[in-house]
XYZ file of C-alpha atoms in Angstrom:
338
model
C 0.000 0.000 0.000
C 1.445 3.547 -1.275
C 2.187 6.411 1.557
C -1.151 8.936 1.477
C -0.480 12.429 0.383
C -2.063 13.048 3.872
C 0.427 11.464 5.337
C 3.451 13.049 3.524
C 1.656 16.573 4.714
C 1.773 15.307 8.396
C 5.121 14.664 8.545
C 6.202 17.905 7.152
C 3.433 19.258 9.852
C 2.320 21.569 6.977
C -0.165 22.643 9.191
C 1.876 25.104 10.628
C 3.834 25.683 7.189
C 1.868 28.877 6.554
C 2.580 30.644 9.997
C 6.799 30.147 9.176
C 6.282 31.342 6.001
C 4.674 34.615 6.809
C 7.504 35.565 8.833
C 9.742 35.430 5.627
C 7.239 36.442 3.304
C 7.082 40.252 6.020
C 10.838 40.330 5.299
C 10.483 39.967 1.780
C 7.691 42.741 1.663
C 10.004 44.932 4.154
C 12.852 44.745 1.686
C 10.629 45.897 -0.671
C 10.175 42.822 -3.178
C 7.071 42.457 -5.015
C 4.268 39.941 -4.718
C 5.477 37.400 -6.958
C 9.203 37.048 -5.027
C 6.321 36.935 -1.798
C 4.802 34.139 -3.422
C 7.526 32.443 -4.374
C 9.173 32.914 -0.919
C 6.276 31.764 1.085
C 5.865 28.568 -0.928
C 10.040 28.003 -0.477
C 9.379 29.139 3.033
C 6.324 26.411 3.801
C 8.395 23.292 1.836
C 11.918 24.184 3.742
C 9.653 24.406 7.226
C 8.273 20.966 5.571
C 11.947 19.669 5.355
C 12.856 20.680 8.859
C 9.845 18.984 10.373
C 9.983 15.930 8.493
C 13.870 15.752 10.148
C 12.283 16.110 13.431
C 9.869 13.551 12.450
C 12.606 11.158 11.659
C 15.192 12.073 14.446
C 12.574 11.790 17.193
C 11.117 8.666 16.416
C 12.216 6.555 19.155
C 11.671 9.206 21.353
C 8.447 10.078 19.993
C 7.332 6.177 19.943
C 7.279 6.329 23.930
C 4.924 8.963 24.000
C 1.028 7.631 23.721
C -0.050 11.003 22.572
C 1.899 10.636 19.319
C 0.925 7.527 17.965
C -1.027 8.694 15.177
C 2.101 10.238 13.514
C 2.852 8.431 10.251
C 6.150 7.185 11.082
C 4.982 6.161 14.790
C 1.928 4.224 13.282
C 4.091 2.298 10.783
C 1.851 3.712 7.657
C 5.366 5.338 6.675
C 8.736 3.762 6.607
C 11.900 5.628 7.616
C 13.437 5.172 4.643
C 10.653 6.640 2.768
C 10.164 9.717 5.390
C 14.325 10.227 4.437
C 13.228 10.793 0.576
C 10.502 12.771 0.995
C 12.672 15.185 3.517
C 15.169 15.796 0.947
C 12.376 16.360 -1.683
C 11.623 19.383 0.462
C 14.919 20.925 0.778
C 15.760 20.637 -2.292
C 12.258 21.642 -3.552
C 12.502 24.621 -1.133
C 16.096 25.713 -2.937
C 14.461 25.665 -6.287
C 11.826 27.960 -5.464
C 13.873 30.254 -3.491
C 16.540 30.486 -6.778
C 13.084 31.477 -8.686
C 11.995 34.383 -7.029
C 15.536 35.770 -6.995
C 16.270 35.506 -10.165
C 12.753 35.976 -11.496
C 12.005 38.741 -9.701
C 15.350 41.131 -9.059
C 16.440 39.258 -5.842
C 20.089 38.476 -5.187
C 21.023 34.581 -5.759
C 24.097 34.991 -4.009
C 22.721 36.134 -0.729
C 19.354 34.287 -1.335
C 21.339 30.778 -1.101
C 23.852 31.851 1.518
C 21.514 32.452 4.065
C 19.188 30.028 3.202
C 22.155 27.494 3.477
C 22.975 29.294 6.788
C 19.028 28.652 7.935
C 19.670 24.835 6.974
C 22.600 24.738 8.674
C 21.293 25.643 11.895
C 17.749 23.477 11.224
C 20.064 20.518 10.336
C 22.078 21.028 13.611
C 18.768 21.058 16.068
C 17.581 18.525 14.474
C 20.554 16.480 15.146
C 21.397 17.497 18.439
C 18.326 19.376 19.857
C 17.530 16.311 22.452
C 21.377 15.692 23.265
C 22.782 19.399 24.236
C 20.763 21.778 26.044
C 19.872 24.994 24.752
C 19.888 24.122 21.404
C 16.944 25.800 20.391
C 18.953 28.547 19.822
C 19.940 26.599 16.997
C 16.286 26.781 15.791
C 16.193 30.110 16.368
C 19.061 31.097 13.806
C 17.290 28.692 11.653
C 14.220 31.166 11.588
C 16.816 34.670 11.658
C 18.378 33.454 8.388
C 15.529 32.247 6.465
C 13.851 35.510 6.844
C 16.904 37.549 5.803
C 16.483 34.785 2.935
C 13.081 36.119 2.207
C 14.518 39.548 2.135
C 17.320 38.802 -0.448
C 14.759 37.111 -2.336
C 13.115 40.654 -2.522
C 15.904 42.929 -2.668
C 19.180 43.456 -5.083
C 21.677 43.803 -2.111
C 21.904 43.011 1.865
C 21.634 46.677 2.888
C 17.996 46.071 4.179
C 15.947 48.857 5.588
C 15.397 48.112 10.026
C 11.737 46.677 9.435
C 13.912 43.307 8.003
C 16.027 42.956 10.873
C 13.269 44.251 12.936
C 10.851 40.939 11.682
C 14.563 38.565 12.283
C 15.120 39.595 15.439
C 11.251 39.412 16.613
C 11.382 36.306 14.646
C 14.867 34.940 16.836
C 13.302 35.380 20.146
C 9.675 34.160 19.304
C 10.820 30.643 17.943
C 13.686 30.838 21.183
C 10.731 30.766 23.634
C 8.497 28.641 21.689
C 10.561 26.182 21.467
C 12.814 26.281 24.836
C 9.879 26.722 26.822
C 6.606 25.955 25.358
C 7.991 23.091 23.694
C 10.229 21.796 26.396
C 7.364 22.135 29.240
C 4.832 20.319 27.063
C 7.113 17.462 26.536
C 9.116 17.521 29.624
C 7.257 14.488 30.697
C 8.055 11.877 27.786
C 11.576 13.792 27.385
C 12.550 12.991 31.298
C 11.515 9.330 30.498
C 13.496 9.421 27.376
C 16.184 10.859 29.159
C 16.606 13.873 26.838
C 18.440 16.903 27.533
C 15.999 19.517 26.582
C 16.695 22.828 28.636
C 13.110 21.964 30.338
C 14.136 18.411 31.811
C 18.216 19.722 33.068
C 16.853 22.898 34.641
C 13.980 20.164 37.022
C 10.374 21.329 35.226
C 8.149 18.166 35.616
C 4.521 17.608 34.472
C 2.814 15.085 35.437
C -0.626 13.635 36.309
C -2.336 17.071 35.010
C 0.278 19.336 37.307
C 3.125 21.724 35.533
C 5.907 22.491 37.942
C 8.234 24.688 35.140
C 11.147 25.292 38.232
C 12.520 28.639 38.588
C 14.986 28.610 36.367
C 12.740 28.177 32.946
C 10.689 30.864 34.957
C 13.202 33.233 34.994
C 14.464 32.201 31.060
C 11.258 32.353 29.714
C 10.175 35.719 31.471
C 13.233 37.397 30.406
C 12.631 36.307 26.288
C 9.173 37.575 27.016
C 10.297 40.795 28.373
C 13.403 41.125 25.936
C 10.784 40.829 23.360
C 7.760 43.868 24.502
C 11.141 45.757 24.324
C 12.453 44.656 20.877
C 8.976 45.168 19.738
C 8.612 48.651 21.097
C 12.049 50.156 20.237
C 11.814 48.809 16.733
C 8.519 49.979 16.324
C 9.353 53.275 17.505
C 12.332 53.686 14.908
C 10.015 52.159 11.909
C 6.829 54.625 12.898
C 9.164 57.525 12.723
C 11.141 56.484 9.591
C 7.545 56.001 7.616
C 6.087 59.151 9.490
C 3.812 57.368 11.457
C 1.679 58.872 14.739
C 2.831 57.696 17.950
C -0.398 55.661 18.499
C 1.417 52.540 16.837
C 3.715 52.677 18.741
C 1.618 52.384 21.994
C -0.632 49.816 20.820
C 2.517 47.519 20.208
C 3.428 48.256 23.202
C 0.084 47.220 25.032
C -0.053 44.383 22.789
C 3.237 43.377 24.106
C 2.240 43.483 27.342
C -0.693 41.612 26.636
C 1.879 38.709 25.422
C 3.924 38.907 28.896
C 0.467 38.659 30.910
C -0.666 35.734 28.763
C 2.633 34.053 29.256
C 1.907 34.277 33.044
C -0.229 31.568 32.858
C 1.969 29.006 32.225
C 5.136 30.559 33.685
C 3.749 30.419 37.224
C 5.328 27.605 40.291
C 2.482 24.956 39.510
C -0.024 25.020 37.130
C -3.157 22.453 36.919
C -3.662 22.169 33.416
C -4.084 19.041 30.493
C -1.689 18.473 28.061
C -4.471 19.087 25.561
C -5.567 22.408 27.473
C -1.563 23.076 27.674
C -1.272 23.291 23.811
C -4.081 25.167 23.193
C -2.948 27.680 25.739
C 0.423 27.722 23.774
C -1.640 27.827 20.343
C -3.328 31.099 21.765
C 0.145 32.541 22.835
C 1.454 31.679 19.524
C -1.247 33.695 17.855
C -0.227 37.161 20.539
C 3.118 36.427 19.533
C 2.797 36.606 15.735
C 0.515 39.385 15.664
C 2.734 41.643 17.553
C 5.408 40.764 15.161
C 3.913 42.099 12.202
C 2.172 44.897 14.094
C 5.745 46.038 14.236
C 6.294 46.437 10.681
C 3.080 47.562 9.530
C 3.972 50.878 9.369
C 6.721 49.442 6.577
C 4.616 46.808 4.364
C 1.376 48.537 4.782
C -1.946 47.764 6.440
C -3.398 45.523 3.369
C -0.302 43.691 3.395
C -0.332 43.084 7.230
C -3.792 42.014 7.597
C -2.986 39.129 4.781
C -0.092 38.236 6.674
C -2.500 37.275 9.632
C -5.476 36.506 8.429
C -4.569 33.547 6.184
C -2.085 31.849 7.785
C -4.818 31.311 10.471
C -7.287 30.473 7.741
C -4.843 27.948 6.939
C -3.677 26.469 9.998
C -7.633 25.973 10.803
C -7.927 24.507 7.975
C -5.336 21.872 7.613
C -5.511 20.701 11.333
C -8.610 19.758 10.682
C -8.313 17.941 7.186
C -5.034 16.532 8.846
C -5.677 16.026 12.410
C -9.409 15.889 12.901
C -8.777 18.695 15.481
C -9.982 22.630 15.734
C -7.293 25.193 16.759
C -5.505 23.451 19.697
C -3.028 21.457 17.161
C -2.071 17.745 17.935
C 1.601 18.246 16.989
């Protein structure tokens, strides 16, 4: 029995695909490339997320096949074989190349750039997917992974590297939002099946447990995760500060990202607290809910920059999406199942 086209989109969780690629596709629009280099970008953008995933898929399995919650994956079922799951991966990077060399040289990008840092972003995706469970704190690894693929985007959109603050703006934003995604959400949602796996996420050396419906994070991922939270209503608000008054914008944007922000740091609080009584399931849709704050305030940042149309695209379909596909994929409304 052939692998189901369902199944190849689980593995590359291309549920999610949509939400990396915005984050690219807002550099792209920030260096000032057009929509067809945005087009092309998000679709490299969703197939090289796609390729990274579908590593994690395959690196994890043994991990992931001592966890009852993930049994459903393809690989973990058995309806996909790991040699299979290896092809398919490598479809996607290399697919991801190919349309990342089109919309630079389609569309007045530069190749040079375009394929250094997108072989910088693989580089780092390749290296937490190796050793993301062995060495702590390499999520930073993941982070760099999303830093470079937007300054990808942006050389995908733009003739030289000397890119105007709303790109670096969205790769910095970008840095610390994946950081604390996946050091702490991710880590305290599977600190559980990573302590019996003895993994060395930076959840299970720093002591958080979770277990029987009870989330003790420890006070060192406290302290981590409220400094990223608070490093990042700053980030927000300085950049958006320097972007407002570059474009000639009111000082009303710049206090709404700010209050936005703080809204992110006050949602955060309910999971960075000593012990919280909460369900795995109820766990990830809290995270799912964070996600959404922490996206939003991203490209709330650079609206002034791509425009207002442009921004409210960014947002709206990527959720579209992501509703969409978890439930075609995963039988599931917005709390995702991976």
């Amino acid at each position: 029995m052939g692998i189901s086209i369902l199944d190849i989109m689980r593995l590359g969780r291309v549920h999610t695909a949509m939400v990396t690629a915005a984050v690219p596709a807002a550099g792209c629009l920030a260096a000032g490339g057009g929509w067809w280099a945005v087009l092309f970008v998000v679709l490299g953008s969703m197939i090289h997320h796609s390729w990274g995933f579908s590593m994690n898929e395959i690196v994890d399995l043994e991990v992931d096949r001592r966890n009852r919650e993930l049994q459903h994956k393809p690989l973990v079922s058995g309806r996909m074989d790991i040699r299979s799951a290896i092809i398919i991966s490598r479809i996607f990077h290399f697919m991801a190349g190919i349309l990342f060399l089109i919309s630079a040289y389609f569309f007045g990008g530069n190749i040079f750039t375009v394929m250094v840092f997108l072989a910088l972003a693989s580089i780092f995706g390749w290296t937490y997917n190796r050793w993301g469970k062995k060495v702590p704190m390499m999520d930073i690894s993941i982070a760099l992974w999303m830093f470079f693929l937007v300054l990808a985007g942006a050389s995908a959109g733009s003739e030289g590297i000397s890119f105007p603050i709303g790109v670096w703006a969205i790769a910095v934003i970008g840095f610390l939002h994946i950081l604390f995604n996946n050091s702490v959400e991710g880590g305290l949602k599977d600190v559980a099946n990573d302590r019996r796996s003895n993994t060395k996420t930076l959840a299970v050396v720093t002591g958080a447990k979770f277990e029987k419906g009870l989330l003790r994070p420890g006070g060192k991922i406290l302290v981590w995760g409220t400094l990223l939270r608070m490093m990042l209503v700053l980030t927000a608000a300085v950049f958006s500060f320097l972007i407002s008054e570059k474009e000639g914008w009111d000082e009303w944007i710049v206090i709404l990202v700010s209050v936005w922000g703080i809204a992110v740091f006050a949602h955060s609080l309910i999971f960075l607290q000593k012990m919280v009584r909460i369900s795995r399931k109820d766990l990830i849709g809290t995270f799912a809910k964070h996600e959404v704050l922490s996206f939003g305030l991203s490209l709330l940042v650079v609206m002034p920059l791509i425009g207002v149309a442009p921004t409210l695209l960014l947002f709206i379909v990527p959720f579209i999406w992501f509703a969409l596909m978890n439930r075609v994929l995963f039988d599931s409304g917005l709390a995702p199942k991976v």
